[in-house]
mmCIF file with all atom_site columns, C-alpha atoms in Angstrom:
data_model
loop_
_atom_site.group_PDB
_atom_site.id
_atom_site.type_symbol
_atom_site.label_atom_id
_atom_site.label_alt_id
_atom_site.label_comp_id
_atom_site.label_asym_id
_atom_site.label_entity_id
_atom_site.label_seq_id
_atom_site.pdbx_PDB_ins_code
_atom_site.Cartn_x
_atom_site.Cartn_y
_atom_site.Cartn_z
_atom_site.occupancy
_atom_site.B_iso_or_equiv
_atom_site.pdbx_formal_charge
_atom_site.auth_seq_id
_atom_site.auth_comp_id
_atom_site.auth_asym_id
_atom_site.auth_atom_id
_atom_site.pdbx_PDB_model_num
ATOM 1   C CA . MET Z 1 1   ? -15.305 6.674   -1.709 1.00 34.00 ? 1   MET Z CA 1
ATOM 2   C CA . ARG Z 1 2   ? -17.826 4.108   -2.274 1.00 36.00 ? 2   ARG Z CA 1
ATOM 3   C CA . SER Z 1 3   ? -16.914 0.334   -1.454 1.00 36.00 ? 3   SER Z CA 1
ATOM 4   C CA . GLU Z 1 4   ? -17.206 -0.721  -5.066 1.00 36.00 ? 4   GLU Z CA 1
ATOM 5   C CA . GLU Z 1 5   ? -14.552 1.893   -5.857 1.00 37.00 ? 5   GLU Z CA 1
ATOM 6   C CA . LEU Z 1 6   ? -12.191 0.444   -3.303 1.00 38.00 ? 6   LEU Z CA 1
ATOM 7   C CA . ALA Z 1 7   ? -12.064 -2.968  -4.801 1.00 36.00 ? 7   ALA Z CA 1
ATOM 8   C CA . GLY Z 1 8   ? -8.849  -3.973  -6.397 1.00 36.00 ? 8   GLY Z CA 1
ATOM 9   C CA . GLN Z 1 9   ? -6.865  -0.915  -5.302 1.00 43.00 ? 9   GLN Z CA 1
ATOM 10  C CA . PRO Z 1 10  ? -3.687  -1.299  -3.066 1.00 46.00 ? 10  PRO Z CA 1
ATOM 11  C CA . GLY Z 1 11  ? -4.705  -1.931  0.543  1.00 53.00 ? 11  GLY Z CA 1
ATOM 12  C CA . ASP Z 1 12  ? -8.119  -3.413  -0.508 1.00 69.00 ? 12  ASP Z CA 1
ATOM 13  C CA . LEU Z 1 13  ? -10.256 -4.031  2.439  1.00 71.00 ? 13  LEU Z CA 1
ATOM 14  C CA . GLU Z 1 14  ? -10.641 -7.751  1.672  1.00 80.00 ? 14  GLU Z CA 1
ATOM 15  C CA . SER Z 1 15  ? -7.005  -8.300  0.926  1.00 92.00 ? 15  SER Z CA 1
ATOM 16  C CA . PRO Z 1 16  ? -4.561  -9.610  3.614  1.00 95.00 ? 16  PRO Z CA 1
ATOM 17  C CA . LEU Z 1 17  ? -3.351  -7.097  6.037  1.00 97.00 ? 17  LEU Z CA 1
ATOM 18  C CA . SER Z 1 18  ? 0.262   -5.971  5.145  1.00 98.00 ? 18  SER Z CA 1
ATOM 19  C CA . VAL Z 1 19  ? 2.234   -6.197  8.354  1.00 98.00 ? 19  VAL Z CA 1
ATOM 20  C CA . ALA Z 1 20  ? 6.034   -4.924  8.385  1.00 98.00 ? 20  ALA Z CA 1
ATOM 21  C CA . VAL Z 1 21  ? 8.166   -6.544  10.877 1.00 98.00 ? 21  VAL Z CA 1
ATOM 22  C CA . ILE Z 1 22  ? 10.996  -3.983  11.783 1.00 98.00 ? 22  ILE Z CA 1
ATOM 23  C CA . VAL Z 1 23  ? 14.052  -5.600  13.152 1.00 97.00 ? 23  VAL Z CA 1
ATOM 24  C CA . GLY Z 1 24  ? 15.396  -2.865  15.160 1.00 96.00 ? 24  GLY Z CA 1
ATOM 25  C CA . SER Z 1 25  ? 19.050  -3.842  16.151 1.00 94.00 ? 25  SER Z CA 1
ATOM 26  C CA . SER Z 1 26  ? 21.963  -3.357  13.904 1.00 90.00 ? 26  SER Z CA 1
ATOM 27  C CA . ARG Z 1 27  ? 24.592  -4.445  16.457 1.00 90.00 ? 27  ARG Z CA 1
ATOM 28  C CA . LYS Z 1 28  ? 27.209  -6.969  15.382 1.00 89.00 ? 28  LYS Z CA 1
ATOM 29  C CA . GLY Z 1 29  ? 26.542  -10.345 17.068 1.00 86.00 ? 29  GLY Z CA 1
ATOM 30  C CA . ARG Z 1 30  ? 23.028  -9.260  17.779 1.00 92.00 ? 30  ARG Z CA 1
ATOM 31  C CA . VAL Z 1 31  ? 20.400  -11.826 18.845 1.00 93.00 ? 31  VAL Z CA 1
ATOM 32  C CA . GLY Z 1 32  ? 17.596  -9.710  17.172 1.00 93.00 ? 32  GLY Z CA 1
ATOM 33  C CA . GLY Z 1 33  ? 17.732  -11.943 14.162 1.00 94.00 ? 33  GLY Z CA 1
ATOM 34  C CA . THR Z 1 34  ? 16.986  -15.061 16.179 1.00 96.00 ? 34  THR Z CA 1
ATOM 35  C CA . VAL Z 1 35  ? 14.107  -13.280 17.882 1.00 97.00 ? 35  VAL Z CA 1
ATOM 36  C CA . ALA Z 1 36  ? 12.714  -11.899 14.623 1.00 97.00 ? 36  ALA Z CA 1
ATOM 37  C CA . ASP Z 1 37  ? 13.060  -15.315 12.750 1.00 96.00 ? 37  ASP Z CA 1
ATOM 38  C CA . TRP Z 1 38  ? 11.187  -16.926 15.530 1.00 97.00 ? 38  TRP Z CA 1
ATOM 39  C CA . PHE Z 1 39  ? 8.404   -14.422 15.435 1.00 97.00 ? 39  PHE Z CA 1
ATOM 40  C CA . VAL Z 1 40  ? 8.064   -14.469 11.785 1.00 97.00 ? 40  VAL Z CA 1
ATOM 41  C CA . SER Z 1 41  ? 7.914   -18.354 11.896 1.00 95.00 ? 41  SER Z CA 1
ATOM 42  C CA . ARG Z 1 42  ? 4.798   -17.858 14.207 1.00 94.00 ? 42  ARG Z CA 1
ATOM 43  C CA . VAL Z 1 43  ? 2.952   -16.000 11.394 1.00 95.00 ? 43  VAL Z CA 1
ATOM 44  C CA . SER Z 1 44  ? 1.221   -18.455 9.238  1.00 90.00 ? 44  SER Z CA 1
ATOM 45  C CA . ARG Z 1 45  ? -2.133  -16.777 8.685  1.00 92.00 ? 45  ARG Z CA 1
ATOM 46  C CA . PRO Z 1 46  ? -4.050  -16.014 5.483  1.00 94.00 ? 46  PRO Z CA 1
ATOM 47  C CA . ASP Z 1 47  ? -5.190  -12.711 6.757  1.00 95.00 ? 47  ASP Z CA 1
ATOM 48  C CA . ILE Z 1 48  ? -1.389  -11.401 7.066  1.00 97.00 ? 48  ILE Z CA 1
ATOM 49  C CA . LYS Z 1 49  ? 1.204   -10.659 4.454  1.00 97.00 ? 49  LYS Z CA 1
ATOM 50  C CA . LEU Z 1 50  ? 4.496   -9.908  5.952  1.00 97.00 ? 50  LEU Z CA 1
ATOM 51  C CA . ASP Z 1 51  ? 7.282   -7.512  4.902  1.00 97.00 ? 51  ASP Z CA 1
ATOM 52  C CA . VAL Z 1 52  ? 10.518  -7.975  7.010  1.00 98.00 ? 52  VAL Z CA 1
ATOM 53  C CA . ILE Z 1 53  ? 12.452  -4.680  7.283  1.00 98.00 ? 53  ILE Z CA 1
ATOM 54  C CA . ASP Z 1 54  ? 15.941  -5.069  8.861  1.00 97.00 ? 54  ASP Z CA 1
ATOM 55  C CA . VAL Z 1 55  ? 17.227  -1.671  10.048 1.00 96.00 ? 55  VAL Z CA 1
ATOM 56  C CA . ALA Z 1 56  ? 20.873  -3.031  9.860  1.00 95.00 ? 56  ALA Z CA 1
ATOM 57  C CA . THR Z 1 57  ? 20.440  -3.146  5.961  1.00 96.00 ? 57  THR Z CA 1
ATOM 58  C CA . LEU Z 1 58  ? 18.738  0.242   5.354  1.00 96.00 ? 58  LEU Z CA 1
ATOM 59  C CA . ASN Z 1 59  ? 21.701  2.506   4.902  1.00 94.00 ? 59  ASN Z CA 1
ATOM 60  C CA . LEU Z 1 60  ? 19.810  5.473   6.049  1.00 96.00 ? 60  LEU Z CA 1
ATOM 61  C CA . PRO Z 1 61  ? 21.744  8.853   6.357  1.00 95.00 ? 61  PRO Z CA 1
ATOM 62  C CA . LEU Z 1 62  ? 22.168  10.421  9.779  1.00 95.00 ? 62  LEU Z CA 1
ATOM 63  C CA . ASP Z 1 63  ? 20.981  13.833  8.489  1.00 94.00 ? 63  ASP Z CA 1
ATOM 64  C CA . LEU Z 1 64  ? 17.717  12.493  7.241  1.00 94.00 ? 64  LEU Z CA 1
ATOM 65  C CA . THR Z 1 65  ? 18.262  13.643  3.699  1.00 93.00 ? 65  THR Z CA 1
ATOM 66  C CA . ALA Z 1 66  ? 15.810  12.234  1.198  1.00 93.00 ? 66  ALA Z CA 1
ATOM 67  C CA . THR Z 1 67  ? 18.087  9.623   -0.484 1.00 96.00 ? 67  THR Z CA 1
ATOM 68  C CA . PRO Z 1 68  ? 16.867  6.783   -2.726 1.00 96.00 ? 68  PRO Z CA 1
ATOM 69  C CA . ALA Z 1 69  ? 17.362  4.444   0.335  1.00 97.00 ? 69  ALA Z CA 1
ATOM 70  C CA . VAL Z 1 70  ? 15.101  6.779   2.601  1.00 97.00 ? 70  VAL Z CA 1
ATOM 71  C CA . ARG Z 1 71  ? 12.616  6.962   -0.403 1.00 97.00 ? 71  ARG Z CA 1
ATOM 72  C CA . GLU Z 1 72  ? 12.505  3.127   -0.662 1.00 97.00 ? 72  GLU Z CA 1
ATOM 73  C CA . PHE Z 1 73  ? 12.011  2.701   2.956  1.00 97.00 ? 73  PHE Z CA 1
ATOM 74  C CA . THR Z 1 74  ? 9.296   5.313   3.166  1.00 97.00 ? 74  THR Z CA 1
ATOM 75  C CA . GLU Z 1 75  ? 7.368   3.513   0.318  1.00 98.00 ? 75  GLU Z CA 1
ATOM 76  C CA . ARG Z 1 76  ? 7.626   0.234   2.301  1.00 98.00 ? 76  ARG Z CA 1
ATOM 77  C CA . ILE Z 1 77  ? 6.130   1.991   5.471  1.00 98.00 ? 77  ILE Z CA 1
ATOM 78  C CA . ARG Z 1 78  ? 3.428   3.621   3.322  1.00 97.00 ? 78  ARG Z CA 1
ATOM 79  C CA . SER Z 1 79  ? 2.332   0.329   1.948  1.00 97.00 ? 79  SER Z CA 1
ATOM 80  C CA . ALA Z 1 80  ? 2.106   -1.363  5.455  1.00 98.00 ? 80  ALA Z CA 1
ATOM 81  C CA . ASP Z 1 81  ? -1.144  -1.499  7.297  1.00 98.00 ? 81  ASP Z CA 1
ATOM 82  C CA . ALA Z 1 82  ? 0.639   -2.411  10.689 1.00 98.00 ? 82  ALA Z CA 1
ATOM 83  C CA . PHE Z 1 83  ? 3.843   -2.755  12.288 1.00 98.00 ? 83  PHE Z CA 1
ATOM 84  C CA . VAL Z 1 84  ? 5.524   -5.112  14.757 1.00 98.00 ? 84  VAL Z CA 1
ATOM 85  C CA . VAL Z 1 85  ? 8.928   -3.804  15.999 1.00 98.00 ? 85  VAL Z CA 1
ATOM 86  C CA . VAL Z 1 86  ? 11.360  -6.418  17.331 1.00 98.00 ? 86  VAL Z CA 1
ATOM 87  C CA . THR Z 1 87  ? 13.574  -4.274  19.660 1.00 98.00 ? 87  THR Z CA 1
ATOM 88  C CA . PRO Z 1 88  ? 16.356  -4.948  22.208 1.00 97.00 ? 88  PRO Z CA 1
ATOM 89  C CA . GLU Z 1 89  ? 16.998  -2.717  25.176 1.00 95.00 ? 89  GLU Z CA 1
ATOM 90  C CA . TYR Z 1 90  ? 20.374  -0.924  25.182 1.00 93.00 ? 90  TYR Z CA 1
ATOM 91  C CA . ASN Z 1 91  ? 21.119  1.193   28.551 1.00 93.00 ? 91  ASN Z CA 1
ATOM 92  C CA . HIS Z 1 92  ? 17.413  1.420   29.330 1.00 94.00 ? 92  HIS Z CA 1
ATOM 93  C CA . GLY Z 1 93  ? 16.554  2.474   25.942 1.00 95.00 ? 93  GLY Z CA 1
ATOM 94  C CA . TYR Z 1 94  ? 16.187  1.393   22.241 1.00 97.00 ? 94  TYR Z CA 1
ATOM 95  C CA . PRO Z 1 95  ? 18.678  1.369   19.560 1.00 96.00 ? 95  PRO Z CA 1
ATOM 96  C CA . SER Z 1 96  ? 19.866  4.501   17.799 1.00 96.00 ? 96  SER Z CA 1
ATOM 97  C CA . GLY Z 1 97  ? 19.424  2.796   14.354 1.00 96.00 ? 97  GLY Z CA 1
ATOM 98  C CA . LEU Z 1 98  ? 15.647  2.171   14.998 1.00 97.00 ? 98  LEU Z CA 1
ATOM 99  C CA . LYS Z 1 99  ? 15.199  5.798   16.026 1.00 97.00 ? 99  LYS Z CA 1
ATOM 100 C CA . LEU Z 1 100 ? 16.924  6.914   12.816 1.00 97.00 ? 100 LEU Z CA 1
ATOM 101 C CA . ALA Z 1 101 ? 14.596  4.773   10.764 1.00 97.00 ? 101 ALA Z CA 1
ATOM 102 C CA . ILE Z 1 102 ? 11.543  6.122   12.682 1.00 98.00 ? 102 ILE Z CA 1
ATOM 103 C CA . ASP Z 1 103 ? 12.527  9.751   12.102 1.00 97.00 ? 103 ASP Z CA 1
ATOM 104 C CA . SER Z 1 104 ? 13.349  9.128   8.380  1.00 97.00 ? 104 SER Z CA 1
ATOM 105 C CA . VAL Z 1 105 ? 9.620   8.824   7.665  1.00 97.00 ? 105 VAL Z CA 1
ATOM 106 C CA . ARG Z 1 106 ? 6.775   10.945  8.853  1.00 94.00 ? 106 ARG Z CA 1
ATOM 107 C CA . SER Z 1 107 ? 3.142   10.992  7.642  1.00 96.00 ? 107 SER Z CA 1
ATOM 108 C CA . GLU Z 1 108 ? 3.374   7.357   6.383  1.00 97.00 ? 108 GLU Z CA 1
ATOM 109 C CA . TRP Z 1 109 ? 3.270   6.001   10.029 1.00 98.00 ? 109 TRP Z CA 1
ATOM 110 C CA . ALA Z 1 110 ? 0.041   7.855   10.904 1.00 98.00 ? 110 ALA Z CA 1
ATOM 111 C CA . ALA Z 1 111 ? -3.128  6.126   11.857 1.00 98.00 ? 111 ALA Z CA 1
ATOM 112 C CA . LYS Z 1 112 ? -1.509  2.480   11.886 1.00 98.00 ? 112 LYS Z CA 1
ATOM 113 C CA . PRO Z 1 113 ? -1.225  0.204   14.668 1.00 98.00 ? 113 PRO Z CA 1
ATOM 114 C CA . VAL Z 1 114 ? 2.180   -0.962  16.131 1.00 98.00 ? 114 VAL Z CA 1
ATOM 115 C CA . ALA Z 1 115 ? 3.078   -3.944  18.324 1.00 98.00 ? 115 ALA Z CA 1
ATOM 116 C CA . PHE Z 1 116 ? 6.358   -4.877  19.955 1.00 98.00 ? 116 PHE Z CA 1
ATOM 117 C CA . VAL Z 1 117 ? 8.479   -7.968  20.459 1.00 98.00 ? 117 VAL Z CA 1
ATOM 118 C CA . SER Z 1 118 ? 11.325  -7.092  22.958 1.00 98.00 ? 118 SER Z CA 1
ATOM 119 C CA . TYR Z 1 119 ? 14.210  -8.724  24.385 1.00 96.00 ? 119 TYR Z CA 1
ATOM 120 C CA . GLY Z 1 120 ? 16.915  -8.042  26.881 1.00 95.00 ? 120 GLY Z CA 1
ATOM 121 C CA . GLY Z 1 121 ? 18.146  -8.964  30.308 1.00 93.00 ? 121 GLY Z CA 1
ATOM 122 C CA . LEU Z 1 122 ? 15.988  -8.837  33.548 1.00 92.00 ? 122 LEU Z CA 1
ATOM 123 C CA . SER Z 1 123 ? 13.387  -6.290  32.161 1.00 93.00 ? 123 SER Z CA 1
ATOM 124 C CA . GLY Z 1 124 ? 12.943  -8.141  28.764 1.00 95.00 ? 124 GLY Z CA 1
ATOM 125 C CA . GLY Z 1 125 ? 13.237  -4.890  26.750 1.00 95.00 ? 125 GLY Z CA 1
ATOM 126 C CA . LEU Z 1 126 ? 10.154  -3.375  28.207 1.00 96.00 ? 126 LEU Z CA 1
ATOM 127 C CA . ARG Z 1 127 ? 11.844  -0.068  29.198 1.00 97.00 ? 127 ARG Z CA 1
ATOM 128 C CA . ALA Z 1 128 ? 12.731  0.212   25.376 1.00 97.00 ? 128 ALA Z CA 1
ATOM 129 C CA . VAL Z 1 129 ? 9.087   -0.410  24.578 1.00 98.00 ? 129 VAL Z CA 1
ATOM 130 C CA . ASP Z 1 130 ? 7.845   2.010   27.019 1.00 98.00 ? 130 ASP Z CA 1
ATOM 131 C CA . GLN Z 1 131 ? 9.934   4.697   25.351 1.00 98.00 ? 131 GLN Z CA 1
ATOM 132 C CA . LEU Z 1 132 ? 8.927   3.624   21.832 1.00 98.00 ? 132 LEU Z CA 1
ATOM 133 C CA . ARG Z 1 133 ? 5.250   3.942   22.706 1.00 98.00 ? 133 ARG Z CA 1
ATOM 134 C CA . GLN Z 1 134 ? 5.872   7.629   23.351 1.00 98.00 ? 134 GLN Z CA 1
ATOM 135 C CA . VAL Z 1 135 ? 7.634   8.078   20.136 1.00 98.00 ? 135 VAL Z CA 1
ATOM 136 C CA . PHE Z 1 136 ? 5.013   6.338   17.999 1.00 98.00 ? 136 PHE Z CA 1
ATOM 137 C CA . ALA Z 1 137 ? 2.235   8.140   19.865 1.00 98.00 ? 137 ALA Z CA 1
ATOM 138 C CA . GLU Z 1 138 ? 3.757   11.482  18.656 1.00 97.00 ? 138 GLU Z CA 1
ATOM 139 C CA . LEU Z 1 139 ? 3.602   9.913   14.951 1.00 98.00 ? 139 LEU Z CA 1
ATOM 140 C CA . HIS Z 1 140 ? -0.233  9.346   15.646 1.00 98.00 ? 140 HIS Z CA 1
ATOM 141 C CA . MET Z 1 141 ? 0.125   5.570   15.777 1.00 98.00 ? 141 MET Z CA 1
ATOM 142 C CA . VAL Z 1 142 ? -1.914  3.248   17.994 1.00 98.00 ? 142 VAL Z CA 1
ATOM 143 C CA . SER Z 1 143 ? 0.366   1.081   20.126 1.00 98.00 ? 143 SER Z CA 1
ATOM 144 C CA . ILE Z 1 144 ? -0.934  -2.424  20.951 1.00 98.00 ? 144 ILE Z CA 1
ATOM 145 C CA . ARG Z 1 145 ? -0.973  -3.211  24.633 1.00 97.00 ? 145 ARG Z CA 1
ATOM 146 C CA . ASP Z 1 146 ? -0.095  -6.932  24.354 1.00 97.00 ? 146 ASP Z CA 1
ATOM 147 C CA . THR Z 1 147 ? 3.596   -7.643  23.857 1.00 97.00 ? 147 THR Z CA 1
ATOM 148 C CA . VAL Z 1 148 ? 6.086   -10.635 23.601 1.00 98.00 ? 148 VAL Z CA 1
ATOM 149 C CA . SER Z 1 149 ? 8.930   -10.295 25.782 1.00 97.00 ? 149 SER Z CA 1
ATOM 150 C CA . PHE Z 1 150 ? 12.134  -12.316 26.157 1.00 97.00 ? 150 PHE Z CA 1
ATOM 151 C CA . HIS Z 1 151 ? 13.895  -11.853 29.600 1.00 96.00 ? 151 HIS Z CA 1
ATOM 152 C CA . GLN Z 1 152 ? 17.472  -13.042 29.755 1.00 96.00 ? 152 GLN Z CA 1
ATOM 153 C CA . VAL Z 1 153 ? 17.060  -13.659 25.999 1.00 96.00 ? 153 VAL Z CA 1
ATOM 154 C CA . ARG Z 1 154 ? 20.397  -15.563 25.475 1.00 93.00 ? 154 ARG Z CA 1
ATOM 155 C CA . GLN Z 1 155 ? 19.101  -18.256 27.884 1.00 95.00 ? 155 GLN Z CA 1
ATOM 156 C CA . CYS Z 1 156 ? 15.700  -18.556 25.950 1.00 96.00 ? 156 CYS Z CA 1
ATOM 157 C CA . PHE Z 1 157 ? 17.050  -20.033 22.690 1.00 96.00 ? 157 PHE Z CA 1
ATOM 158 C CA . ASP Z 1 158 ? 19.121  -22.882 21.840 1.00 95.00 ? 158 ASP Z CA 1
ATOM 159 C CA . ALA Z 1 159 ? 22.093  -22.934 19.287 1.00 92.00 ? 159 ALA Z CA 1
ATOM 160 C CA . SER Z 1 160 ? 19.650  -23.589 16.455 1.00 93.00 ? 160 SER Z CA 1
ATOM 161 C CA . GLY Z 1 161 ? 17.243  -20.666 17.238 1.00 93.00 ? 161 GLY Z CA 1
ATOM 162 C CA . ASN Z 1 162 ? 14.581  -22.808 18.984 1.00 93.00 ? 162 ASN Z CA 1
ATOM 163 C CA . LEU Z 1 163 ? 12.919  -21.671 22.091 1.00 96.00 ? 163 LEU Z CA 1
ATOM 164 C CA . LEU Z 1 164 ? 13.654  -23.791 25.172 1.00 95.00 ? 164 LEU Z CA 1
ATOM 165 C CA . ASP Z 1 165 ? 10.215  -23.102 26.675 1.00 95.00 ? 165 ASP Z CA 1
ATOM 166 C CA . PRO Z 1 166 ? 7.961   -22.122 23.693 1.00 95.00 ? 166 PRO Z CA 1
ATOM 167 C CA . ALA Z 1 167 ? 4.580   -22.129 25.236 1.00 97.00 ? 167 ALA Z CA 1
ATOM 168 C CA . PRO Z 1 168 ? 4.395   -18.844 26.927 1.00 96.00 ? 168 PRO Z CA 1
ATOM 169 C CA . ALA Z 1 169 ? 5.876   -16.983 24.044 1.00 97.00 ? 169 ALA Z CA 1
ATOM 170 C CA . GLU Z 1 170 ? 3.770   -18.633 21.332 1.00 97.00 ? 170 GLU Z CA 1
ATOM 171 C CA . ALA Z 1 171 ? 0.551   -17.841 23.370 1.00 97.00 ? 171 ALA Z CA 1
ATOM 172 C CA . ALA Z 1 172 ? 1.745   -14.266 23.622 1.00 98.00 ? 172 ALA Z CA 1
ATOM 173 C CA . ALA Z 1 173 ? 2.548   -13.935 19.855 1.00 97.00 ? 173 ALA Z CA 1
ATOM 174 C CA . ALA Z 1 174 ? -0.804  -15.499 19.037 1.00 97.00 ? 174 ALA Z CA 1
ATOM 175 C CA . LEU Z 1 175 ? -2.582  -12.801 21.113 1.00 98.00 ? 175 LEU Z CA 1
ATOM 176 C CA . LEU Z 1 176 ? -0.363  -10.075 19.743 1.00 98.00 ? 176 LEU Z CA 1
ATOM 177 C CA . LEU Z 1 177 ? -1.269  -11.184 16.313 1.00 98.00 ? 177 LEU Z CA 1
ATOM 178 C CA . ASP Z 1 178 ? -4.894  -11.283 16.994 1.00 97.00 ? 178 ASP Z CA 1
ATOM 179 C CA . ARG Z 1 179 ? -4.633  -7.716  18.315 1.00 98.00 ? 179 ARG Z CA 1
ATOM 180 C CA . ILE Z 1 180 ? -2.559  -6.351  15.369 1.00 98.00 ? 180 ILE Z CA 1
ATOM 181 C CA . VAL Z 1 181 ? -5.037  -7.777  12.830 1.00 97.00 ? 181 VAL Z CA 1
ATOM 182 C CA . TRP Z 1 182 ? -8.124  -6.375  14.528 1.00 97.00 ? 182 TRP Z CA 1
ATOM 183 C CA . TRP Z 1 183 ? -6.534  -2.825  15.003 1.00 98.00 ? 183 TRP Z CA 1
ATOM 184 C CA . GLY Z 1 184 ? -4.966  -3.104  11.561 1.00 98.00 ? 184 GLY Z CA 1
ATOM 185 C CA . GLN Z 1 185 ? -8.200  -3.951  9.536  1.00 97.00 ? 185 GLN Z CA 1
ATOM 186 C CA . ALA Z 1 186 ? -9.987  -1.447  11.653 1.00 97.00 ? 186 ALA Z CA 1
ATOM 187 C CA . LEU Z 1 187 ? -7.754  1.454   10.947 1.00 98.00 ? 187 LEU Z CA 1
ATOM 188 C CA . ARG Z 1 188 ? -7.128  0.419   7.263  1.00 97.00 ? 188 ARG Z CA 1
ATOM 189 C CA . ALA Z 1 189 ? -10.986 0.615   6.750  1.00 97.00 ? 189 ALA Z CA 1
ATOM 190 C CA . ALA Z 1 190 ? -10.995 4.066   8.675  1.00 97.00 ? 190 ALA Z CA 1
ATOM 191 C CA . ARG Z 1 191 ? -8.264  5.546   6.542  1.00 96.00 ? 191 ARG Z CA 1
ATOM 192 C CA . ARG Z 1 192 ? -10.012 4.495   3.404  1.00 95.00 ? 192 ARG Z CA 1
ATOM 193 C CA . ILE Z 1 193 ? -13.369 6.123   4.383  1.00 95.00 ? 193 ILE Z CA 1
ATOM 194 C CA . ASP Z 1 194 ? -11.853 9.253   5.855  1.00 94.00 ? 194 ASP Z CA 1
ATOM 195 C CA . PRO Z 1 195 ? -8.140  9.869   5.172  1.00 92.00 ? 195 PRO Z CA 1
ATOM 196 C CA . TYR Z 1 196 ? -6.125  10.738  8.273  1.00 92.00 ? 196 TYR Z CA 1
ATOM 197 C CA . ALA Z 1 197 ? -4.547  14.079  8.425  1.00 86.00 ? 197 ALA Z CA 1
ATOM 198 C CA . ASP Z 1 198 ? -1.771  14.548  11.034 1.00 73.00 ? 198 ASP Z CA 1
#
């Protein structure tokens, strides 16, 4: 397809990158909302358009039936150029609701980048991220090496959701965003020139 034919279409190469932030925890009393809100507040760039998807609100069926909720979620994944997954670590792994969301969609994930903001205890959720990298690789995605990780997360934020020591996390978030934009733009252009078949 010629470049002049691409102009004005959804996902136009000159338009802001559509980044879906997926909040992976659905547990009552979760700290994931605080972590996600902090990350979203760091995104004030004209080259990024955000869509925040909270797994806790999706109402996806366990049997992966193609319900209206699944179709709506699938369309949001299809429309995204890149993803940032905000995940806790539960028992050395990631949440079941997040896995259900991932498995509810198939080809719409392919040839797109995914980055991670993780949180937990001593490991900061990094064991969950290691497992998610394997899952997303199976879906033909590119995982971004650079992460934001909160170790002993409940000691990182005050009661208002502000970071007690913001500088390291803000630097990590800025780098993550630079990486996701680079990969997101590169892969968006590649998909338009030569659609990916998984």
